[in-house]
Short mmCIF file of C-alpha atoms and ligand atoms in Angstrom, two decimals:
data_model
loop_
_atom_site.label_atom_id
_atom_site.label_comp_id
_atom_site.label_asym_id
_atom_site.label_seq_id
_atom_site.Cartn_x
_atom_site.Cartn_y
_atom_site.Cartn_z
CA UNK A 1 -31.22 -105.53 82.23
CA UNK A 2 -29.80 -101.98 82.99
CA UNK A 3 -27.09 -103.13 79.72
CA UNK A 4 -30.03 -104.34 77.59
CA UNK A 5 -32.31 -100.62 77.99
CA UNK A 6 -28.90 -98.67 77.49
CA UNK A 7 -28.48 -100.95 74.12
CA UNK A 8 -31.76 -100.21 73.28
CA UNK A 9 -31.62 -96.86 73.82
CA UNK A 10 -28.65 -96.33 71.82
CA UNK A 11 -29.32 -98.28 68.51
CA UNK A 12 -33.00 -96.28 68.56
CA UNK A 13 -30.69 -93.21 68.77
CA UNK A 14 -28.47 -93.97 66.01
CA UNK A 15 -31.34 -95.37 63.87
CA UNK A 16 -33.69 -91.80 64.66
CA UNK A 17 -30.68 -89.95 63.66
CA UNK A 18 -30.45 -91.74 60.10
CA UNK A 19 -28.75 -89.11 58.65
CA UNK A 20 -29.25 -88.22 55.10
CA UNK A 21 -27.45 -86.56 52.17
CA UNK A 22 -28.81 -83.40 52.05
CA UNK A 23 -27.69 -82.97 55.75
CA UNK A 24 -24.20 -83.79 55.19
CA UNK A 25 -24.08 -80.65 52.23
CA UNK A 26 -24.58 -76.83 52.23
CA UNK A 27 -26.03 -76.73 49.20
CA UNK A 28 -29.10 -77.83 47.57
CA UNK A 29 -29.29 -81.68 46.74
CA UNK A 30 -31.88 -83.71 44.48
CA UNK A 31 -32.50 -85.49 41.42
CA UNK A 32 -34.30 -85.20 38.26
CA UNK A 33 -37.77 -87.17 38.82
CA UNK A 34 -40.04 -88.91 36.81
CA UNK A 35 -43.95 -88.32 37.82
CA UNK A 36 -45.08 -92.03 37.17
CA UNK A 37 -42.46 -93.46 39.54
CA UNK A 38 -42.98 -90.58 42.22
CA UNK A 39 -46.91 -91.69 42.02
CA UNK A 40 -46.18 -95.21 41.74
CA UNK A 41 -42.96 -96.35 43.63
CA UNK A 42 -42.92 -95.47 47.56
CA UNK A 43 -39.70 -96.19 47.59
CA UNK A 44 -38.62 -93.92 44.87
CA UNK A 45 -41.11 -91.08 46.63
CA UNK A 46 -39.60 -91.34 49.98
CA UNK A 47 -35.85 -91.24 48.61
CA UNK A 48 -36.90 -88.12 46.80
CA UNK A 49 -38.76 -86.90 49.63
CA UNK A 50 -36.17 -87.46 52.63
CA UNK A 51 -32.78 -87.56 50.52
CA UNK A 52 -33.43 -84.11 48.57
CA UNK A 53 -33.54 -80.56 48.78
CA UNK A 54 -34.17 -79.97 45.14
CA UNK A 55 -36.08 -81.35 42.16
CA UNK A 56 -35.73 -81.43 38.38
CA UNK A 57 -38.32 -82.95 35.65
CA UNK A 58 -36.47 -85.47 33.67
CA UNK A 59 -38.40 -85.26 30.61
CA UNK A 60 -41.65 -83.78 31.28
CA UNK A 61 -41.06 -79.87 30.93
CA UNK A 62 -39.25 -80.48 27.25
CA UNK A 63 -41.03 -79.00 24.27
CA UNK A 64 -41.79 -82.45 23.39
CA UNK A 65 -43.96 -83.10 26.11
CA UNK A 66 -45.44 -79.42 27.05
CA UNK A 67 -46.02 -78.33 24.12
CA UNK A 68 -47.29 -81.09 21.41
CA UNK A 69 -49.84 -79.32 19.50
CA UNK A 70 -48.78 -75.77 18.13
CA UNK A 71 -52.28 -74.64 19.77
CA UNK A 72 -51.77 -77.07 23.07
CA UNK A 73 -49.38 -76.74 25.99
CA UNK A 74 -49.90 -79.81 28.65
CA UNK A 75 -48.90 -78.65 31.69
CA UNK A 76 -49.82 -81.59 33.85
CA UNK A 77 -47.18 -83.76 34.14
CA UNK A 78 -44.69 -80.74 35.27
CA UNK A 79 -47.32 -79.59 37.96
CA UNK A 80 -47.25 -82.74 39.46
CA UNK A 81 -43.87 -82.90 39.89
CA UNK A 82 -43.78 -78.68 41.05
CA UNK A 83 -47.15 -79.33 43.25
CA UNK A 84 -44.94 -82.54 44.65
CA UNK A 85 -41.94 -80.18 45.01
CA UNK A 86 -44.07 -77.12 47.15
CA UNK A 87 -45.89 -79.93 49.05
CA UNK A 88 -42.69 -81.55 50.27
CA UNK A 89 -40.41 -77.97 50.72
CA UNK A 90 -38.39 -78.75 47.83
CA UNK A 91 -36.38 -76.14 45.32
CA UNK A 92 -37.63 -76.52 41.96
CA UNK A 93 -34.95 -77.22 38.69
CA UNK A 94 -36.61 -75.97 35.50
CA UNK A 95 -34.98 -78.38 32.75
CA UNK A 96 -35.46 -77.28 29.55
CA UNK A 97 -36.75 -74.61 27.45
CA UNK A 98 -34.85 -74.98 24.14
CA UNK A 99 -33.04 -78.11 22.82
CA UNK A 100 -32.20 -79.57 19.72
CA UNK A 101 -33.73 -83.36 21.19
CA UNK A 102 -37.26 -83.97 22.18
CA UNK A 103 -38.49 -81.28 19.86
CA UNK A 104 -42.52 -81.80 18.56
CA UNK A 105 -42.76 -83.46 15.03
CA UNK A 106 -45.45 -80.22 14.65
CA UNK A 107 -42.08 -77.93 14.96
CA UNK A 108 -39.77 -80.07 12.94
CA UNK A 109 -42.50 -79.33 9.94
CA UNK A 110 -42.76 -75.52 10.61
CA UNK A 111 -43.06 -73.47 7.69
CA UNK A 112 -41.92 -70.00 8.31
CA UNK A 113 -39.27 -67.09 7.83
CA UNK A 114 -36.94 -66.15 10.30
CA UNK A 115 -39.71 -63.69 12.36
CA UNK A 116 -42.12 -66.72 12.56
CA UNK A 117 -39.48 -68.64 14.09
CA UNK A 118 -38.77 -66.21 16.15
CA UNK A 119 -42.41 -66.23 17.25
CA UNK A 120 -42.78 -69.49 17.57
CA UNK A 121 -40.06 -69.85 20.48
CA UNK A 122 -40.65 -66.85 21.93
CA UNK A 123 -43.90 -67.73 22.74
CA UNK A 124 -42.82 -71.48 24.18
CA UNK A 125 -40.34 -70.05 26.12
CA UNK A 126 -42.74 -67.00 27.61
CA UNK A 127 -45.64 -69.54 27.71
CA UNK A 128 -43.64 -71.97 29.88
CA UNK A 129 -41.75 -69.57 31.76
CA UNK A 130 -44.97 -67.51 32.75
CA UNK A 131 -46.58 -70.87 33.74
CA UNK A 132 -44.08 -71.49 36.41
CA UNK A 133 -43.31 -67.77 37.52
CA UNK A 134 -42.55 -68.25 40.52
CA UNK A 135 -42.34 -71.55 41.32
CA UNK A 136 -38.88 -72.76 39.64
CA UNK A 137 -36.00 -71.61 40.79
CA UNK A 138 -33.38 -71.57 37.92
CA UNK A 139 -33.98 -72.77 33.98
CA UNK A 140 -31.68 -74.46 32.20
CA UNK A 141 -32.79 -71.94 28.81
CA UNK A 142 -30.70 -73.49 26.74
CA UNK A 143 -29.42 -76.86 26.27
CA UNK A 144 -26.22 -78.57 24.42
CA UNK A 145 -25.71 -75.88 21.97
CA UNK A 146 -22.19 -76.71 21.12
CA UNK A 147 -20.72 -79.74 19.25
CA UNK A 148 -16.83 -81.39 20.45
CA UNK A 149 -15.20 -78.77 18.18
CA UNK A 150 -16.70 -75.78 19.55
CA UNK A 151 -18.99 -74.91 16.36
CA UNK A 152 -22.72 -74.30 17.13
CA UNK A 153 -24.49 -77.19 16.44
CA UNK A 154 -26.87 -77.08 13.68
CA UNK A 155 -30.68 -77.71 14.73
CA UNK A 156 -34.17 -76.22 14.20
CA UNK A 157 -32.99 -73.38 16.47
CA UNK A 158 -29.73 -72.59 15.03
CA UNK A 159 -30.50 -72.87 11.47
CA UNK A 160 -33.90 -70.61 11.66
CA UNK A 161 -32.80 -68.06 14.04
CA UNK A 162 -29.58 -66.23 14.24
CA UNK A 163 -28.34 -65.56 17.50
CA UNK A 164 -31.05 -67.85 19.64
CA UNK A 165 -29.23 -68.36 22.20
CA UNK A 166 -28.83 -64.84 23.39
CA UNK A 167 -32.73 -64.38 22.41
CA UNK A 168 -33.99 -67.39 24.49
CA UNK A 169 -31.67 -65.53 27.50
CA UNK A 170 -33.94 -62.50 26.97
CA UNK A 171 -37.10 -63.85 26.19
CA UNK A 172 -36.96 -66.55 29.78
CA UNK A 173 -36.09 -63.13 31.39
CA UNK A 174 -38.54 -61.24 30.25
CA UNK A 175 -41.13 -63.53 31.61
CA UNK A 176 -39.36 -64.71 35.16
CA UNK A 177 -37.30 -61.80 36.27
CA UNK A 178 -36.14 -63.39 39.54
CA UNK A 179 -35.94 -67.11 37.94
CA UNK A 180 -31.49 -67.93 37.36
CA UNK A 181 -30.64 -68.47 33.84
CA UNK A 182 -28.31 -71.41 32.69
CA UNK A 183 -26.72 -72.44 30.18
CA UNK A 184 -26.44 -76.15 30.61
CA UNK A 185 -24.34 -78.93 28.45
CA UNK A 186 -21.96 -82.01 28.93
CA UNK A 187 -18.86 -83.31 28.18
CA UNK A 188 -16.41 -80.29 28.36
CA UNK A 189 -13.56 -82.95 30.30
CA UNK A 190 -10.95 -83.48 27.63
CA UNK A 191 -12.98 -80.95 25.12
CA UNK A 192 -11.00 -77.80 25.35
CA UNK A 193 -12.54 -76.72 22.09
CA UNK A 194 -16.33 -77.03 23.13
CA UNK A 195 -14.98 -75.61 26.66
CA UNK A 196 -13.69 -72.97 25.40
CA UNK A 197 -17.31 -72.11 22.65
CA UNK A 198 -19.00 -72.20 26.34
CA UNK A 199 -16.46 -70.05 28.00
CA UNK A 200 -16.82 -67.36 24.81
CA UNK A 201 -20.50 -67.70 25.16
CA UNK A 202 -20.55 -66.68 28.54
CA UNK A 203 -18.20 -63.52 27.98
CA UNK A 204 -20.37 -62.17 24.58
CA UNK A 205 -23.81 -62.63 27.02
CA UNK A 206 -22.29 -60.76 29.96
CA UNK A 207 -20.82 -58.01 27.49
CA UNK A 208 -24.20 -57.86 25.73
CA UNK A 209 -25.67 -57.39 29.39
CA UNK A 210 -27.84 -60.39 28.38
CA UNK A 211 -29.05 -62.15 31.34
CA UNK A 212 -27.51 -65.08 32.22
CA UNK A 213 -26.71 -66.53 35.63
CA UNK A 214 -25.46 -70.10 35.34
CA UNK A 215 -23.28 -72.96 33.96
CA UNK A 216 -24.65 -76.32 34.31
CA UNK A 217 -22.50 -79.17 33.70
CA UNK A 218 -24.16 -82.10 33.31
CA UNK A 219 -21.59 -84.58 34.17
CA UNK A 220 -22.54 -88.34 32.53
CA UNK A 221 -19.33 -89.32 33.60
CA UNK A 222 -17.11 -92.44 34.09
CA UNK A 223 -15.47 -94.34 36.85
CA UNK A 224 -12.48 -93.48 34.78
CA UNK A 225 -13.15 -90.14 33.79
CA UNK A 226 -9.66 -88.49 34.28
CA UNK A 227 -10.10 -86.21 37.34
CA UNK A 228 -7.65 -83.73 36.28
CA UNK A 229 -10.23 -82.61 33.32
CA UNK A 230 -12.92 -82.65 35.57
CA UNK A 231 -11.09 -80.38 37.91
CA UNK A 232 -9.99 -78.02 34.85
CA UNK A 233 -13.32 -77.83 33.48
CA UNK A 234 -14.82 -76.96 37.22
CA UNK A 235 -11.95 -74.18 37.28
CA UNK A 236 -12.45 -72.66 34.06
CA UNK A 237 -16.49 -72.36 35.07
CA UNK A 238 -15.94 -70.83 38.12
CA UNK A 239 -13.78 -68.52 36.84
CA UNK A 240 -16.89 -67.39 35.19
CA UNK A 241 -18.25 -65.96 38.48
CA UNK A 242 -21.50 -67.76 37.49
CA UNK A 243 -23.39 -69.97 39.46
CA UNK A 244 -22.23 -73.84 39.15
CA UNK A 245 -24.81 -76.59 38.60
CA UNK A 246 -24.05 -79.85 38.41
CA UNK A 247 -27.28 -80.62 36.89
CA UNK A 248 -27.03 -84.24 35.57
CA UNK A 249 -24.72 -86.37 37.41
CA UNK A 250 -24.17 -90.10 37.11
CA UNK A 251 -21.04 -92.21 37.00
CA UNK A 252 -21.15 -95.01 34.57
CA UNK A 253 -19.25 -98.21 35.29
CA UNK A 254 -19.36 -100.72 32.50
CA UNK A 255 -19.43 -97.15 29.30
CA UNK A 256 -18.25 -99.74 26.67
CA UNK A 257 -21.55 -102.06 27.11
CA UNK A 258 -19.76 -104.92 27.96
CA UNK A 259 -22.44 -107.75 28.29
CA UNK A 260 -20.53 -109.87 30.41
CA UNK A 261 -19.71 -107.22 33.02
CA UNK A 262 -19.54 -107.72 36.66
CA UNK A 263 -20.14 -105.00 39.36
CA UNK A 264 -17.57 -106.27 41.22
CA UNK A 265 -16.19 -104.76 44.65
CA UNK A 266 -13.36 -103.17 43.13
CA UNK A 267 -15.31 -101.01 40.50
CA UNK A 268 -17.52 -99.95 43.00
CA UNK A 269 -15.07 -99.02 45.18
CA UNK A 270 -13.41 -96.89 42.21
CA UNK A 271 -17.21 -95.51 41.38
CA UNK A 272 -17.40 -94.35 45.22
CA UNK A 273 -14.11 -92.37 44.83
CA UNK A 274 -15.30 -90.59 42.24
CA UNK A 275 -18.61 -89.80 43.64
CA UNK A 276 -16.42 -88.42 46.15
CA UNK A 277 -14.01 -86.55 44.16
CA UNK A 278 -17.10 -84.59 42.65
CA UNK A 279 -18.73 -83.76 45.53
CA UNK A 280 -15.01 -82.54 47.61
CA UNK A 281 -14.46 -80.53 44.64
CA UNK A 282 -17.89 -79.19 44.41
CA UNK A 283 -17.53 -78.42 48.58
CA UNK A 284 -14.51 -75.85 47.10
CA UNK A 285 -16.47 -73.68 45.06
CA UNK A 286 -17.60 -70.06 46.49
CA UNK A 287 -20.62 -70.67 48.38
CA UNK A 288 -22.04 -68.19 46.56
CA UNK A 289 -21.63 -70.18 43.44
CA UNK A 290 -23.12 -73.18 44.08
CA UNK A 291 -26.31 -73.75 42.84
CA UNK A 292 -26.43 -77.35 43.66
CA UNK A 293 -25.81 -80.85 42.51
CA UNK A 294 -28.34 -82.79 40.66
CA UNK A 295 -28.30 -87.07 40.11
CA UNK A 296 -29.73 -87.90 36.73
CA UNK A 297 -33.00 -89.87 38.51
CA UNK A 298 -32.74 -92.28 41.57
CA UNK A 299 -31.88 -95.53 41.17
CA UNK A 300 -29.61 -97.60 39.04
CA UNK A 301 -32.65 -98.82 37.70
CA UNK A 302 -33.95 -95.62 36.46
CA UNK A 303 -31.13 -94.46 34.72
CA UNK A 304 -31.56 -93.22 30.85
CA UNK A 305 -28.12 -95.57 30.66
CA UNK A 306 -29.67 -98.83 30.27
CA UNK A 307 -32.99 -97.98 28.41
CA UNK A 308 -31.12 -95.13 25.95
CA UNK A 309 -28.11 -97.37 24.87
CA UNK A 310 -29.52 -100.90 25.78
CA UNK A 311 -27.11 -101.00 28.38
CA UNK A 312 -28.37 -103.68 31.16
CA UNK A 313 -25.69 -104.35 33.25
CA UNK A 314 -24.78 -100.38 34.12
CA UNK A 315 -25.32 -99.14 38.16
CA UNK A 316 -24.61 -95.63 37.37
CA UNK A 317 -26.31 -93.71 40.80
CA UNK A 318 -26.30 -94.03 44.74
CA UNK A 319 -29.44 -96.28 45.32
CA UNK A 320 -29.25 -99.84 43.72
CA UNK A 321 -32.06 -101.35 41.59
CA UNK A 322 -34.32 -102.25 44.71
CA UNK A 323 -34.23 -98.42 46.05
CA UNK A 324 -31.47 -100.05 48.84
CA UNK A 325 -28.26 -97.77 49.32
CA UNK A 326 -25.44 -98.52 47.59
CA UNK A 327 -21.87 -98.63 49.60
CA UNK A 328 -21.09 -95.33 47.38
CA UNK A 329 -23.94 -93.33 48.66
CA UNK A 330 -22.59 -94.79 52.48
CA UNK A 331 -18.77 -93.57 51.28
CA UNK A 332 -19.84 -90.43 50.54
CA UNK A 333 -21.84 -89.37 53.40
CA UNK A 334 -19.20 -90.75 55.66
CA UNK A 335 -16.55 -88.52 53.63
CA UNK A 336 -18.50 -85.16 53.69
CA UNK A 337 -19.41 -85.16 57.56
CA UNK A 338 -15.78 -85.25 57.70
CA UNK A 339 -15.33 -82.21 55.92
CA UNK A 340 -18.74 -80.10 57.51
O1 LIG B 401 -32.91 -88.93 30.76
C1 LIG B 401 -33.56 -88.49 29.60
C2 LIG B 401 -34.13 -89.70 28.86
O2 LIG B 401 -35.19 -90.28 29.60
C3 LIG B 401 -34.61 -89.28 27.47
O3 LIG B 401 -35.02 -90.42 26.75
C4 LIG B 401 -33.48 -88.56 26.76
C5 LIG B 401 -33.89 -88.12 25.37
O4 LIG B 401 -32.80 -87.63 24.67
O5 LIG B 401 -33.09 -87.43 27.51
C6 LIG B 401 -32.54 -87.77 28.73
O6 LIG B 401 -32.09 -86.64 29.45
C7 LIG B 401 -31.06 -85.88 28.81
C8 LIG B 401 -31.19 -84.46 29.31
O7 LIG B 401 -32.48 -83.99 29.09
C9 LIG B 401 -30.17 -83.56 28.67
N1 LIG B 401 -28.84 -84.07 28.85
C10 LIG B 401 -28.63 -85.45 28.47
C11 LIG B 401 -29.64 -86.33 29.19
C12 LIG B 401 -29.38 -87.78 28.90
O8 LIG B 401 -29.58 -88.04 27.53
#
């Protein structure tokens, strides 16, 4: 009897300790969210809720969405998320104010010269901006400016309005003095030459004094994404003295669409070790620096992977398609308590 209460005991202590991810790091933790899932899905809503510190919109604050009528910005989907964000104590991600994607058909047929354009995304940016004063920690101002090569890459913003980026830096600041400013993008592993465009970037703002605060690299990565890049392109950022956001991380497995793939033991295995990898590395930076790390949404199932390439058979995050854990998210949390 005295065996059975002292089992008992025990097993409700490990199971009220649960631990969770954002305990096992010093920095902020989270994912980017969609609002019909957090209002629909409990599951989804009490991952988000008891495995994160931090929140991002996954689609809802882009110009596409906010702002679809030149003479309508729709706010609502982005204050549920920020009204779910302040009710649960979370940091809120501001993701993102200018991009060459997800743009309003209304802008792609704007008829203007270059001081209309100017207007016209000034006054998105201070609109949004103003909106959330406040209430978002960092923006990501400007998104994916820079093609493989390093040249700017053309789009509504760089072909109407020279020098954009640094104006979009400006104009965020102007509205949200105490809000961090990134610069955000993917893909620099193995890119030296768009690496390098960011790296320049970063220098001309600073020497301008034009306000920028952060790097965010996405990292879409692989299970076989060489780790020596990664490492490299982590250096190089830091280097910056910027803060470091990892602001859009998933790990495919199966990148060449194979339909016949199988998410076999050993690939997972492989997947875990690079979850790892990217979080030890992360654990390295100046505390100072480290903004936080962001998933790219929750579960496998809710990954842009399989609807934006038709890719069924990828399992690119820590939860699997029924909100369970996945034996990378259990890897991982075992591997950082060992470092705290
Ligand atoms: O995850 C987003 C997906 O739902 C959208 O359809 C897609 C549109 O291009 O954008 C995805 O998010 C992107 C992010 O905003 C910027 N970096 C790349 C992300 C994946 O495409």
């Amino acid at each position: 009897m005295k065996l059975i209460t002292i089992l008992l005991g025990l097993s409700y202590c490990l199971s009220a300790q649960k631990p969770h991810l954002k305990e096992a790091v010093k920095f902020p933790l989270g994912s980017s969210v969609n609002p019909r899932l957090l209002n629909e899905n409990e599951a989804y809503r009490n991952i988000a809720t008891t495995e994160w510190t931090s929140l991002t919109a996954e689609n809802h604050m882009k110009m596409m969405l906010i702002h679809p009528a030149a003479d309508r910005f729709d706010f609502s989907k982005g204050d549920e998320i920020v009204n779910f964000a302040t009710a649960s104590g979370k940091r809120m991600h501001g993701h993102t104010l200018v991009w060459h994607n997800q743009v309003p058909q209304w802008m792609k047929d704007f008829q203007g010269d270059q001081k209309a354009w100017e207007s016209l995304l000034k006054s998105h940016i201070q609109t949004v901006v103003s909106h959330y004063k406040g209430k978002i920690a960092g923006w990501d101002v400007v998104n994916e400016s820079f093609l493989d090569d390093g040249s700017l890459r053309p789009s509504l913003w760089a072909d109407h309005i020279p020098d954009y980026i640094a104006k979009s830096f400006q104009w965020a600041h102007e509205s949200d003095p105490g809000a961090i400013l990134f610069y955000n993008d993917y893909g620099q592993d193995g890119k030296p030459k768009k690496m390098q465009a960011i790296l320049d970037l970063v220098a001309d703002l600073k020497r301008r004094g034009i306000p920028i605060h952060g790097l965010g690299l996405q990292m879409h990565i692989n299970v076989d994404s060489k780790r020596n890049e990664l490492q490299e392109v982590l250096d190089k950022s830091i280097k910056t003295g910027l803060k470091i956001h990892l602001s859009e991380l998933d790990i495919a497995v199966n990148p060449k669409n194979n339909p016949d793939f199988i998410y076999e033991e050993k690939v997972a295995s492989a997947q875990a070790e690079q979850f790892n990898f990217v979080f030890k590395s992360y654990m390295k930076i100046p505390a100072a620096q480290q903004y936080g790390i962001t998933f790219w949404n929750i579960s496998d199932k809710d990954s842009w992977l399989r609807g934006y390439f038709k890719r069924p058979k990828e399992y690119p995050l820590l939860f699997d398609d029924k909100y369970a854990k996945k034996p990378a998210y259990t890897t991982l949390i075992n591997s950082l308590h060992t470092l705290n």
